[in-house]
Amino acid sequence: MNKKMKLLLATSLVSLTLFSPVLAENMLRVSYTEDPKTADAQMTSDDYTLPLNIFDRLIEAETTKPGESALVPGLAEKWEISDDGLTYTFHLRQGVKFHNGAELTADDVVYTFDRMLNPATKALGTDILTFVAGSQDRLDGKADSVSGLKAVDKYTVQIQLSQPYAAFLALLASPQASIYNRAFTEAAGDKFGLTPETTNGTGPFILRDYTLNDSQTLEANDNYFRGRPKLDRLLIRVVSDSETLRMLFESDEIDVFDLDYAPTQTPYFYGSDQWKSLIRSGPRVGLYYYNINQNKKPFDDPRVRRAFQMSIDRQAILDKNFYGRGKLEDGVMPRGLTCYAAAAPIEYNPAKAKELLAEAGYPNGVEINLQQVSSWSSKWSDMNQIIQAQVAEAGFKANVVTTDEAAYLAARKAGDSDAYTQVWSADFNDPDNFFYTFFSESGSKVRAYNNNDPEVFTAVDKARGMTDPAARCKLYQDLTARIVGQDAAWVPLFSLDHSFVVQKRVKNFVVPWNGWSDMSYYKVEVE
């Protein structure tokens, strides 16, 4: 670090120190199962509590009601999209201050996204900027800047795409798109986000203490542009053991108990007279599914795939493994996702499935393999064993094949893995997050579906650039009918409810729409 950068960082740290408010006891106490390691949203792919509370984004995805969200203005108070869908112009709020007192400018936005694409950063999540013109050249080290990023003036940012992409705004609301201050972040270098002294955002809370593998303490930002949070402090404790977490909660040392971190405690809390009225639950925008690899016989025949769909009692799995806290899903889009519409129900009918197998040339049944990864949690092996027993009634002789994760991932990437069960939660609220991931030409192979349907490939690509929302949603709904019904390309299982138990003093707690446990606590209050 040169002398100029050292001086700049020192000045910024002084500003942060002077900004420190008086501590108070109006504090919310939450937990995490492991240390997030960094507050830098560009350097994590799954720990978003710190970024969602310390930083802001141009646009925010705000939970509007259980399992649903809307895109609302964030650091950008308004924006325009050109008729051809290629140019996005964002008008920043004026007077927004970073925690160190610096004012937000268009240059900070350009810097933030350029930093993500700079190969020296080694950032994760760069795919949110894939469609920005010049992004690949920057990632490949062929350019010193991103041609599609431009600060038009102090408060106006223009982003040029290489091709229309309807989900772009939704991506800009994801945690990875958190906005940083150029001067401070450059001064902090590779230490950015690792300590309170090297962390600086515009968000509702300021990082004040970071004790590795123990806790993080955040304090209210008195100068937050939306208004000061009702909370004075937010304490995030690292608690890996579910029994310890429950003990801390019941002894009033934790205010929010996330049942995702201790699912075996679900029956206890739902059956407790003390706690059941304090459960806050909402649908998780994600779904469990069973992959079918069409390159593996007998799944090259759609009748066999349909028989496999019909031979699984999905409700029994939901009830046994997840205490019935969820809803069966019949399509590619889970409830709560933009464009969601109920799909045609998948019938559970082992007798009819057996008839389909006979029609496909397997009157005496057929042998299949179910993939299992040795290092994954027991819930996956439990599901495989249940499905192994269920599909036998229809004539499927299922072998559970166990491999290590490296072998599984390599086989899947090559399109050669056996059928497997998994879960996918929305990273951003747009159908593209599901359809392109699983059923684009590239996604279908690298996730070992091999659903080689040219009409599906064409439609998935077309939908990405459509600017008419109603027509785009209709196309996705038609695609669902083709993929799940006609092609029988996978088995959607169910989406789960996301449940939290809160102390009586916690008010205005809203279950986040997304597939994570991470959320902004800006609107939460305690009495």
Coordinates of C-alpha atoms in Angstrom, one line a residue:
M1 CA 0.0 0.0 0.0
N2 CA 1.5 3.4 -1.0
K3 CA 1.7 6.4 1.4
K4 CA -1.3 8.1 -0.2
M5 CA -3.5 5.1 0.3
K6 CA -2.3 4.6 3.9
L7 CA -3.1 8.3 4.6
L8 CA -6.5 8.0 3.0
L9 CA -7.4 4.8 5.0
A10 CA -6.2 6.4 8.2
T11 CA -8.4 9.5 7.5
S12 CA -11.4 7.2 6.8
L13 CA -10.9 5.3 10.0
V14 CA -10.8 8.5 12.0
S15 CA -14.1 9.5 10.4
L16 CA -15.6 6.1 11.4
T17 CA -14.4 6.5 15.0
L18 CA -15.9 10.0 15.3
F19 CA -19.2 8.7 13.9
S20 CA -19.7 6.2 16.8
P21 CA -23.1 6.7 18.5
V22 CA -23.8 6.2 22.2
L23 CA -24.5 2.5 22.9
A24 CA -28.0 1.5 24.1
E25 CA -29.7 -1.7 25.0
N26 CA -32.2 -1.5 22.2
M27 CA -30.6 -4.6 20.6
L28 CA -31.7 -7.5 18.5
R29 CA -29.7 -10.8 19.0
V30 CA -29.6 -13.3 16.1
S31 CA -27.3 -16.2 15.2
Y32 CA -25.4 -17.7 12.4
T33 CA -24.1 -21.3 12.2
E34 CA -20.6 -20.3 11.1
D35 CA -18.4 -17.3 10.8
P36 CA -19.1 -15.4 7.5
K37 CA -15.4 -14.6 7.2
T38 CA -16.0 -11.3 5.4
A39 CA -18.6 -8.5 5.0
D40 CA -17.5 -8.1 1.3
A41 CA -20.4 -9.3 -0.7
Q42 CA -18.1 -9.9 -3.7
M43 CA -16.1 -12.4 -1.8
T44 CA -18.9 -14.7 -0.5
S45 CA -21.5 -16.8 -2.3
D46 CA -23.8 -17.7 0.6
D47 CA -23.3 -15.5 3.7
Y48 CA -25.3 -12.3 3.2
T49 CA -26.4 -11.0 6.6
L50 CA -23.6 -8.6 6.9
P51 CA -23.8 -7.2 3.3
L52 CA -27.6 -6.8 3.5
N53 CA -27.3 -4.7 6.7
I54 CA -24.1 -2.8 6.0
F55 CA -24.5 -1.9 2.3
D56 CA -27.2 -0.9 -0.1
R57 CA -27.8 -1.7 -3.7
L58 CA -29.1 0.4 -6.6
I59 CA -32.4 -1.5 -6.4
E60 CA -33.7 -3.6 -3.5
A61 CA -35.9 -6.7 -3.5
E62 CA -38.4 -6.0 -0.7
T63 CA -40.7 -8.6 0.8
T64 CA -44.2 -7.5 0.1
K65 CA -46.1 -10.4 1.6
P66 CA -45.3 -14.1 2.5
G67 CA -43.1 -15.5 -0.3
E68 CA -43.4 -12.5 -2.5
S69 CA -41.2 -9.5 -3.3
A70 CA -41.1 -6.3 -5.4
L71 CA -38.2 -4.4 -6.8
V72 CA -38.1 -0.9 -5.2
P73 CA -35.7 2.1 -5.5
G74 CA -32.6 1.8 -3.5
L75 CA -29.6 4.0 -4.0
A76 CA -31.1 4.8 -7.4
E77 CA -34.2 6.8 -6.9
K78 CA -35.3 6.1 -10.5
W79 CA -34.1 4.5 -13.7
E80 CA -34.9 4.3 -17.4
I81 CA -34.4 1.4 -19.9
S82 CA -34.0 2.1 -23.5
D83 CA -36.5 0.7 -26.0
D84 CA -34.1 -1.8 -27.3
G85 CA -33.5 -3.1 -23.7
L86 CA -29.7 -2.4 -23.9
T87 CA -29.2 0.8 -22.0
Y88 CA -30.0 1.3 -18.3
T89 CA -29.8 4.8 -16.9
F90 CA -29.8 5.1 -13.1
H91 CA -30.3 8.3 -11.2
L92 CA -28.8 8.2 -7.8
R93 CA -30.2 9.8 -4.7
Q94 CA -28.3 12.9 -3.8
G95 CA -26.7 13.4 -0.4
V96 CA -26.5 9.7 0.5
K97 CA -23.5 9.2 2.8
F98 CA -21.2 6.3 3.4
H99 CA -20.5 5.4 7.1
N100 CA -17.2 7.4 6.9
G101 CA -19.1 10.5 5.7
A102 CA -18.2 10.4 2.0
E103 CA -21.0 11.1 -0.4
L104 CA -22.2 8.4 -2.8
T105 CA -21.5 9.3 -6.4
A106 CA -21.8 7.6 -9.8
D107 CA -18.1 6.9 -9.8
D108 CA -18.5 4.7 -6.7
V109 CA -21.1 2.6 -8.6
V110 CA -18.8 2.2 -11.7
Y111 CA -15.9 1.4 -9.4
T112 CA -17.9 -1.3 -7.5
F113 CA -18.9 -3.2 -10.6
D114 CA -15.5 -2.8 -12.2
R115 CA -13.9 -4.1 -9.1
M116 CA -16.0 -7.2 -9.3
L117 CA -15.0 -7.8 -12.8
N118 CA -11.3 -7.0 -12.3
P119 CA -9.5 -10.4 -12.4
A120 CA -7.2 -9.3 -9.6
T121 CA -10.2 -9.1 -7.2
K122 CA -11.0 -12.8 -7.7
A123 CA -14.6 -12.0 -7.0
L124 CA -17.4 -14.5 -6.7
G125 CA -20.8 -14.0 -8.3
T126 CA -19.5 -12.2 -11.4
D127 CA -22.2 -13.8 -13.4
I128 CA -24.6 -11.0 -12.2
L129 CA -22.7 -8.8 -14.7
T130 CA -22.4 -11.3 -17.5
F131 CA -24.6 -9.2 -19.8
V132 CA -22.8 -5.9 -19.3
A133 CA -20.9 -4.9 -22.4
G134 CA -17.2 -5.5 -22.0
S135 CA -17.5 -7.6 -18.9
Q136 CA -15.8 -10.7 -20.3
D137 CA -12.9 -8.7 -21.7
R138 CA -12.4 -7.2 -18.2
L139 CA -12.6 -10.6 -16.6
D140 CA -10.2 -12.1 -19.1
G141 CA -7.6 -9.3 -18.4
K142 CA -8.0 -8.0 -22.0
A143 CA -9.2 -4.6 -20.8
D144 CA -8.4 -2.2 -18.0
S145 CA -12.1 -1.1 -17.6
V146 CA -15.6 -2.2 -18.5
S147 CA -16.8 -0.5 -21.7
G148 CA -20.5 -0.8 -20.6
L149 CA -20.1 1.1 -17.3
K150 CA -20.2 4.9 -17.4
A151 CA -20.6 7.7 -14.9
V152 CA -22.6 10.3 -17.0
D153 CA -22.4 12.9 -14.3
K154 CA -22.0 12.9 -10.5
Y155 CA -25.3 11.3 -9.8
T156 CA -26.1 9.4 -13.1
V157 CA -24.8 5.9 -14.0
Q158 CA -25.3 4.3 -17.4
I159 CA -25.0 0.6 -17.9
Q160 CA -24.9 -0.8 -21.4
L161 CA -25.7 -4.5 -22.0
S162 CA -24.4 -6.6 -24.8
Q163 CA -27.8 -8.0 -25.4
P164 CA -31.3 -7.5 -23.8
Y165 CA -31.7 -9.3 -20.5
A166 CA -35.0 -9.0 -18.7
A167 CA -33.7 -10.2 -15.4
F168 CA -31.0 -7.6 -15.1
L169 CA -32.8 -5.4 -12.6
A170 CA -33.5 -8.4 -10.4
L171 CA -29.8 -9.2 -10.4
L172 CA -28.9 -5.7 -9.4
A173 CA -31.0 -6.3 -6.2
S174 CA -29.0 -9.3 -5.2
P175 CA -26.5 -8.9 -2.3
Q176 CA -23.5 -9.3 -4.6
A177 CA -24.5 -6.0 -6.2
S178 CA -23.8 -4.0 -2.9
I179 CA -22.2 -0.6 -3.6
Y180 CA -18.8 0.4 -2.2
N181 CA -17.0 3.7 -1.9
R182 CA -14.0 3.8 -4.3
A183 CA -11.5 5.7 -2.1
F184 CA -12.1 3.8 1.0
T185 CA -12.2 0.4 -0.7
E186 CA -9.1 1.0 -2.7
A187 CA -7.3 2.1 0.5
A188 CA -8.4 -1.0 2.4
G189 CA -7.2 -3.3 -0.4
D190 CA -7.6 -7.0 0.2
K191 CA -8.5 -6.3 3.8
F192 CA -11.8 -4.7 2.8
G193 CA -14.7 -6.2 4.8
L194 CA -12.5 -8.2 7.2
T195 CA -12.7 -5.8 10.1
P196 CA -14.8 -2.9 11.3
E197 CA -11.9 -0.6 10.4
T198 CA -11.9 -1.8 6.8
T199 CA -15.6 -1.9 6.2
N200 CA -17.7 1.0 5.0
G201 CA -21.1 1.1 3.4
T202 CA -24.2 3.3 3.1
G203 CA -26.5 0.8 4.9
P204 CA -28.7 1.0 8.0
F205 CA -26.1 -0.5 10.3
I206 CA -22.3 0.0 10.8
L207 CA -20.0 -2.8 11.7
R208 CA -18.5 -2.0 15.1
D209 CA -17.0 -5.3 16.3
Y210 CA -15.9 -8.5 14.6
T211 CA -14.7 -11.3 16.8
L212 CA -13.8 -14.2 14.6
N213 CA -15.9 -17.4 15.1
D214 CA -17.8 -15.7 17.9
S215 CA -19.8 -12.6 17.0
Q216 CA -20.3 -9.4 15.0
T217 CA -21.9 -6.3 16.5
L218 CA -23.5 -3.7 14.3
E219 CA -24.8 -0.2 15.4
A220 CA -27.5 1.9 13.9
N221 CA -26.5 4.4 11.2
D222 CA -27.9 7.7 12.5
N223 CA -27.5 9.3 9.1
Y224 CA -29.2 6.5 7.0
F225 CA -30.9 8.0 4.0
R226 CA -34.2 6.1 4.7
G227 CA -34.2 7.1 8.3
R228 CA -32.4 5.7 11.4
P229 CA -33.3 2.0 12.2
K230 CA -35.5 1.4 15.3
L231 CA -32.8 -0.9 16.6
D232 CA -29.7 0.6 18.2
R233 CA -27.6 -2.5 17.8
L234 CA -27.6 -5.9 16.1
L235 CA -25.7 -8.7 17.6
I236 CA -24.9 -11.7 15.4
R237 CA -23.6 -14.7 17.4
V238 CA -21.9 -17.7 15.8
V239 CA -23.6 -20.9 17.2
S240 CA -23.0 -24.1 15.3
D241 CA -24.8 -26.6 17.6
S242 CA -28.6 -26.7 17.3
E243 CA -29.1 -27.8 20.9
T244 CA -26.9 -25.0 22.2
L245 CA -28.9 -22.6 20.0
R246 CA -32.2 -23.7 21.4
M247 CA -30.8 -23.4 25.0
L248 CA -29.7 -19.8 24.3
F249 CA -33.0 -19.0 22.8
E250 CA -35.1 -20.4 25.7
S251 CA -32.8 -18.7 28.2
D252 CA -33.5 -15.4 26.4
E253 CA -30.0 -14.9 25.1
I254 CA -31.1 -15.0 21.4
D255 CA -34.1 -13.2 20.0
V256 CA -34.7 -15.1 16.8
F257 CA -34.5 -18.8 16.4
D258 CA -34.2 -19.9 12.7
L259 CA -35.6 -23.4 12.4
D260 CA -33.6 -23.9 9.2
Y261 CA -30.5 -24.1 11.5
A262 CA -32.2 -26.7 13.7
P263 CA -35.0 -28.4 11.7
T264 CA -35.3 -31.3 14.2
Q265 CA -36.6 -28.7 16.7
T266 CA -39.7 -28.0 14.4
P267 CA -42.1 -30.4 16.2
Y268 CA -41.1 -29.0 19.6
F269 CA -41.7 -25.4 18.8
Y270 CA -44.9 -26.0 16.8
G271 CA -46.2 -28.1 19.6
S272 CA -45.2 -25.8 22.4
D273 CA -48.0 -23.7 24.0
Q274 CA -45.3 -21.2 25.0
W275 CA -43.8 -20.7 21.5
K276 CA -46.3 -21.7 18.8
S277 CA -48.0 -18.3 18.7
L278 CA -44.5 -16.7 18.3
I279 CA -43.6 -18.6 15.1
R280 CA -43.3 -16.5 12.0
S281 CA -43.4 -18.5 8.8
G282 CA -43.5 -17.9 5.1
P283 CA -42.8 -19.9 1.9
R284 CA -39.3 -20.3 0.8
V285 CA -38.9 -19.4 -2.9
G286 CA -37.1 -22.6 -3.9
L287 CA -37.9 -26.2 -4.5
Y288 CA -36.7 -29.7 -3.9
Y289 CA -36.5 -31.8 -7.1
Y290 CA -35.3 -35.1 -8.5
N291 CA -33.0 -34.9 -11.5
I292 CA -33.5 -37.4 -14.4
N293 CA -30.6 -37.9 -16.8
Q294 CA -32.0 -38.7 -20.2
N295 CA -28.7 -40.0 -21.4
K296 CA -29.0 -42.9 -19.0
K297 CA -31.3 -45.8 -20.0
P298 CA -34.1 -46.4 -19.3
F299 CA -34.7 -42.6 -18.8
D300 CA -34.2 -41.9 -22.6
D301 CA -37.9 -42.9 -22.9
P302 CA -40.4 -40.2 -21.8
R303 CA -42.8 -42.9 -20.7
V304 CA -40.3 -44.2 -18.2
R305 CA -39.6 -40.6 -17.0
R306 CA -43.3 -40.0 -16.5
A307 CA -43.6 -43.3 -14.7
F308 CA -40.9 -42.3 -12.3
Q309 CA -42.7 -39.0 -11.7
M310 CA -45.9 -40.9 -10.8
S311 CA -44.3 -43.5 -8.6
I312 CA -43.0 -41.0 -6.0
D313 CA -45.3 -40.1 -3.1
R314 CA -44.0 -36.6 -2.6
Q315 CA -46.4 -35.8 0.2
A316 CA -45.1 -38.7 2.3
I317 CA -41.6 -37.4 1.9
L318 CA -42.6 -33.9 2.9
D319 CA -44.5 -35.2 5.9
K320 CA -41.8 -37.6 7.1
N321 CA -38.7 -35.6 6.5
F322 CA -39.9 -32.0 6.8
Y323 CA -42.9 -32.3 9.2
G324 CA -45.3 -31.4 6.5
R325 CA -44.1 -27.8 6.5
G326 CA -44.3 -27.0 2.8
K327 CA -46.3 -27.5 -0.4
L328 CA -46.1 -29.9 -3.3
E329 CA -44.7 -28.2 -6.4
D330 CA -45.6 -29.4 -9.9
G331 CA -43.6 -27.1 -12.2
V332 CA -40.2 -25.5 -12.7
M333 CA -41.2 -22.3 -10.8
P334 CA -41.8 -22.4 -7.0
R335 CA -44.6 -20.4 -5.4
G336 CA -43.5 -16.8 -4.8
L337 CA -41.3 -16.5 -7.9
T338 CA -42.2 -13.9 -10.4
C339 CA -44.4 -15.4 -13.2
Y340 CA -45.5 -18.3 -10.9
A341 CA -48.8 -20.0 -11.8
A342 CA -50.0 -23.3 -10.5
A343 CA -49.0 -26.1 -12.9
A344 CA -50.9 -29.2 -13.8
P345 CA -50.7 -31.6 -10.8
I346 CA -48.5 -34.6 -11.0
E347 CA -50.5 -37.6 -10.1
Y348 CA -49.2 -40.2 -7.6
N349 CA -50.3 -43.5 -9.2
P350 CA -47.9 -46.5 -8.9
A351 CA -50.3 -48.7 -10.8
K352 CA -50.5 -46.4 -13.8
A353 CA -46.7 -46.0 -13.6
K354 CA -46.3 -49.7 -13.8
E355 CA -48.5 -49.7 -17.0
L356 CA -46.3 -47.0 -18.5
L357 CA -43.2 -49.1 -17.8
A358 CA -44.8 -52.1 -19.5
E359 CA -45.8 -49.9 -22.5
A360 CA -42.2 -48.8 -22.7
G361 CA -41.0 -52.4 -23.0
Y362 CA -40.3 -53.2 -19.3
P363 CA -43.2 -55.4 -18.2
N364 CA -41.1 -57.0 -15.5
G365 CA -39.8 -53.7 -14.2
V366 CA -36.5 -52.0 -14.8
E367 CA -33.2 -51.2 -12.9
I368 CA -32.2 -47.6 -12.2
N369 CA -29.4 -45.9 -10.2
L370 CA -30.0 -43.1 -7.7
Q371 CA -27.0 -41.0 -6.9
Q372 CA -25.9 -40.2 -3.4
V373 CA -22.9 -38.2 -2.1
S374 CA -21.2 -39.6 0.9
S375 CA -20.3 -36.2 2.5
W376 CA -23.8 -34.7 2.3
S377 CA -26.2 -34.6 5.2
S378 CA -28.3 -37.6 6.1
K379 CA -31.5 -35.9 4.8
W380 CA -30.4 -36.8 1.2
S381 CA -29.8 -40.4 2.0
D382 CA -33.1 -40.6 3.9
M383 CA -34.9 -39.2 0.8
N384 CA -33.2 -41.7 -1.4
Q385 CA -34.1 -44.6 0.8
I386 CA -37.8 -43.5 0.9
I387 CA -37.9 -43.1 -2.9
Q388 CA -36.1 -46.4 -3.4
A389 CA -38.9 -48.1 -1.5
Q390 CA -41.7 -46.1 -3.1
V391 CA -40.7 -46.6 -6.8
A392 CA -40.4 -50.4 -6.3
E393 CA -44.2 -50.6 -6.3
A394 CA -44.2 -49.4 -9.9
G395 CA -41.4 -51.8 -10.9
F396 CA -38.3 -49.6 -10.6
K397 CA -35.5 -51.6 -9.0
A398 CA -33.5 -48.7 -7.6
N399 CA -29.8 -49.0 -6.6
V400 CA -28.4 -46.2 -4.4
V401 CA -24.9 -45.5 -5.7
T402 CA -22.7 -43.6 -3.3
T403 CA -19.7 -41.5 -4.5
D404 CA -17.7 -38.7 -3.0
E405 CA -18.6 -35.1 -3.9
A406 CA -15.7 -34.5 -6.3
A407 CA -16.7 -37.6 -8.4
Y408 CA -20.3 -36.6 -8.4
L409 CA -19.6 -33.0 -9.5
A410 CA -17.3 -34.2 -12.2
A411 CA -19.8 -36.6 -13.5
R412 CA -22.6 -34.1 -13.4
K413 CA -20.6 -31.5 -15.2
A414 CA -19.9 -34.0 -18.0
G415 CA -23.6 -34.8 -18.1
D416 CA -23.0 -38.3 -16.9
S417 CA -24.3 -38.5 -13.3
D418 CA -27.1 -40.8 -12.2
A419 CA -30.5 -39.4 -11.1
Y420 CA -30.1 -37.3 -8.0
T421 CA -32.2 -35.2 -5.6
Q422 CA -31.3 -31.6 -4.7
V423 CA -32.8 -28.3 -3.7
W424 CA -32.5 -24.9 -5.5
S425 CA -33.4 -21.6 -3.9
A426 CA -33.9 -18.3 -5.7
D427 CA -30.8 -16.1 -5.9
F428 CA -32.8 -13.4 -7.5
N429 CA -36.5 -13.2 -8.1
D430 CA -36.8 -14.1 -11.8
P431 CA -37.8 -17.3 -13.6
D432 CA -34.5 -17.2 -15.5
N433 CA -32.8 -18.2 -12.3
F434 CA -34.5 -21.6 -12.7
F435 CA -35.2 -22.1 -16.4
Y436 CA -31.7 -21.1 -17.7
T437 CA -30.0 -22.9 -14.8
F438 CA -31.6 -26.3 -15.6
F439 CA -33.1 -26.2 -19.1
S440 CA -30.9 -24.0 -21.3
E441 CA -28.7 -25.9 -23.7
S442 CA -25.7 -25.4 -21.5
G443 CA -27.5 -25.9 -18.2
S444 CA -29.2 -29.1 -19.3
K445 CA -25.9 -30.7 -19.9
V446 CA -23.8 -29.5 -17.0
R447 CA -26.5 -30.5 -14.6
A448 CA -27.0 -33.8 -16.3
Y449 CA -30.5 -33.5 -17.5
N450 CA -29.7 -33.8 -21.2
N451 CA -33.2 -32.7 -22.1
N452 CA -32.2 -32.1 -25.7
D453 CA -35.4 -30.3 -26.7
P454 CA -34.5 -27.6 -29.3
E455 CA -37.8 -25.8 -28.8
V456 CA -37.1 -25.5 -25.1
F457 CA -33.6 -24.2 -25.7
T458 CA -34.9 -21.6 -28.2
A459 CA -37.7 -20.5 -25.9
V460 CA -35.4 -20.2 -22.8
D461 CA -33.0 -18.0 -24.7
K462 CA -35.9 -15.9 -26.2
A463 CA -37.4 -15.3 -22.7
R464 CA -34.2 -13.8 -21.4
G465 CA -34.5 -10.8 -23.8
M466 CA -38.3 -10.3 -23.8
T467 CA -39.4 -6.8 -22.6
D468 CA -43.2 -7.5 -22.4
P469 CA -43.6 -8.9 -18.8
A470 CA -47.0 -10.5 -19.5
A471 CA -45.9 -12.3 -22.7
R472 CA -42.7 -13.4 -20.9
C473 CA -44.6 -14.9 -18.0
K474 CA -46.9 -16.7 -20.4
L475 CA -43.9 -18.2 -22.2
Y476 CA -42.4 -19.5 -19.0
Q477 CA -45.8 -21.0 -18.0
D478 CA -46.0 -22.7 -21.4
L479 CA -42.4 -24.0 -21.0
T480 CA -43.4 -25.5 -17.6
A481 CA -46.1 -27.5 -19.3
R482 CA -43.7 -28.8 -21.9
I483 CA -40.8 -29.5 -19.6
V484 CA -42.7 -31.2 -16.8
G485 CA -45.6 -32.6 -18.7
Q486 CA -44.6 -33.4 -22.3
D487 CA -40.8 -34.0 -21.7
A488 CA -41.2 -35.3 -18.1
A489 CA -37.7 -33.9 -17.8
W490 CA -37.6 -33.8 -14.0
V491 CA -39.6 -34.5 -10.8
P492 CA -40.5 -31.3 -8.9
L493 CA -41.0 -32.4 -5.3
F494 CA -42.0 -29.5 -2.9
S495 CA -41.2 -26.1 -1.6
L496 CA -40.7 -25.6 2.1
D497 CA -41.9 -23.1 4.6
H498 CA -39.3 -21.0 6.3
S499 CA -40.1 -20.8 10.0
F500 CA -38.6 -18.6 12.7
V501 CA -39.5 -18.4 16.4
V502 CA -39.1 -14.9 18.0
Q503 CA -39.1 -13.6 21.5
K504 CA -42.2 -11.6 22.5
R505 CA -40.3 -8.4 22.4
V506 CA -39.5 -8.7 18.7
K507 CA -41.9 -6.7 16.5
N508 CA -42.3 -6.2 12.8
F509 CA -40.3 -9.3 11.9
V510 CA -41.1 -10.3 8.3
V511 CA -39.9 -13.7 6.9
P512 CA -37.7 -12.9 3.8
W513 CA -39.1 -13.9 0.4
N514 CA -35.9 -15.5 -0.7
G515 CA -34.2 -18.9 -0.2
W516 CA -31.8 -17.8 2.4
S517 CA -31.8 -17.3 6.1
D518 CA -30.1 -13.9 5.6
M519 CA -32.1 -10.7 5.7
S520 CA -32.0 -7.0 6.4
Y521 CA -33.1 -6.2 10.0
Y522 CA -33.7 -2.5 9.2
K523 CA -37.4 -2.6 9.9
V524 CA -37.4 -4.9 12.9
E525 CA -38.1 -3.5 16.3
V526 CA -37.7 -4.7 19.9
E527 CA -39.7 -3.6 23.0

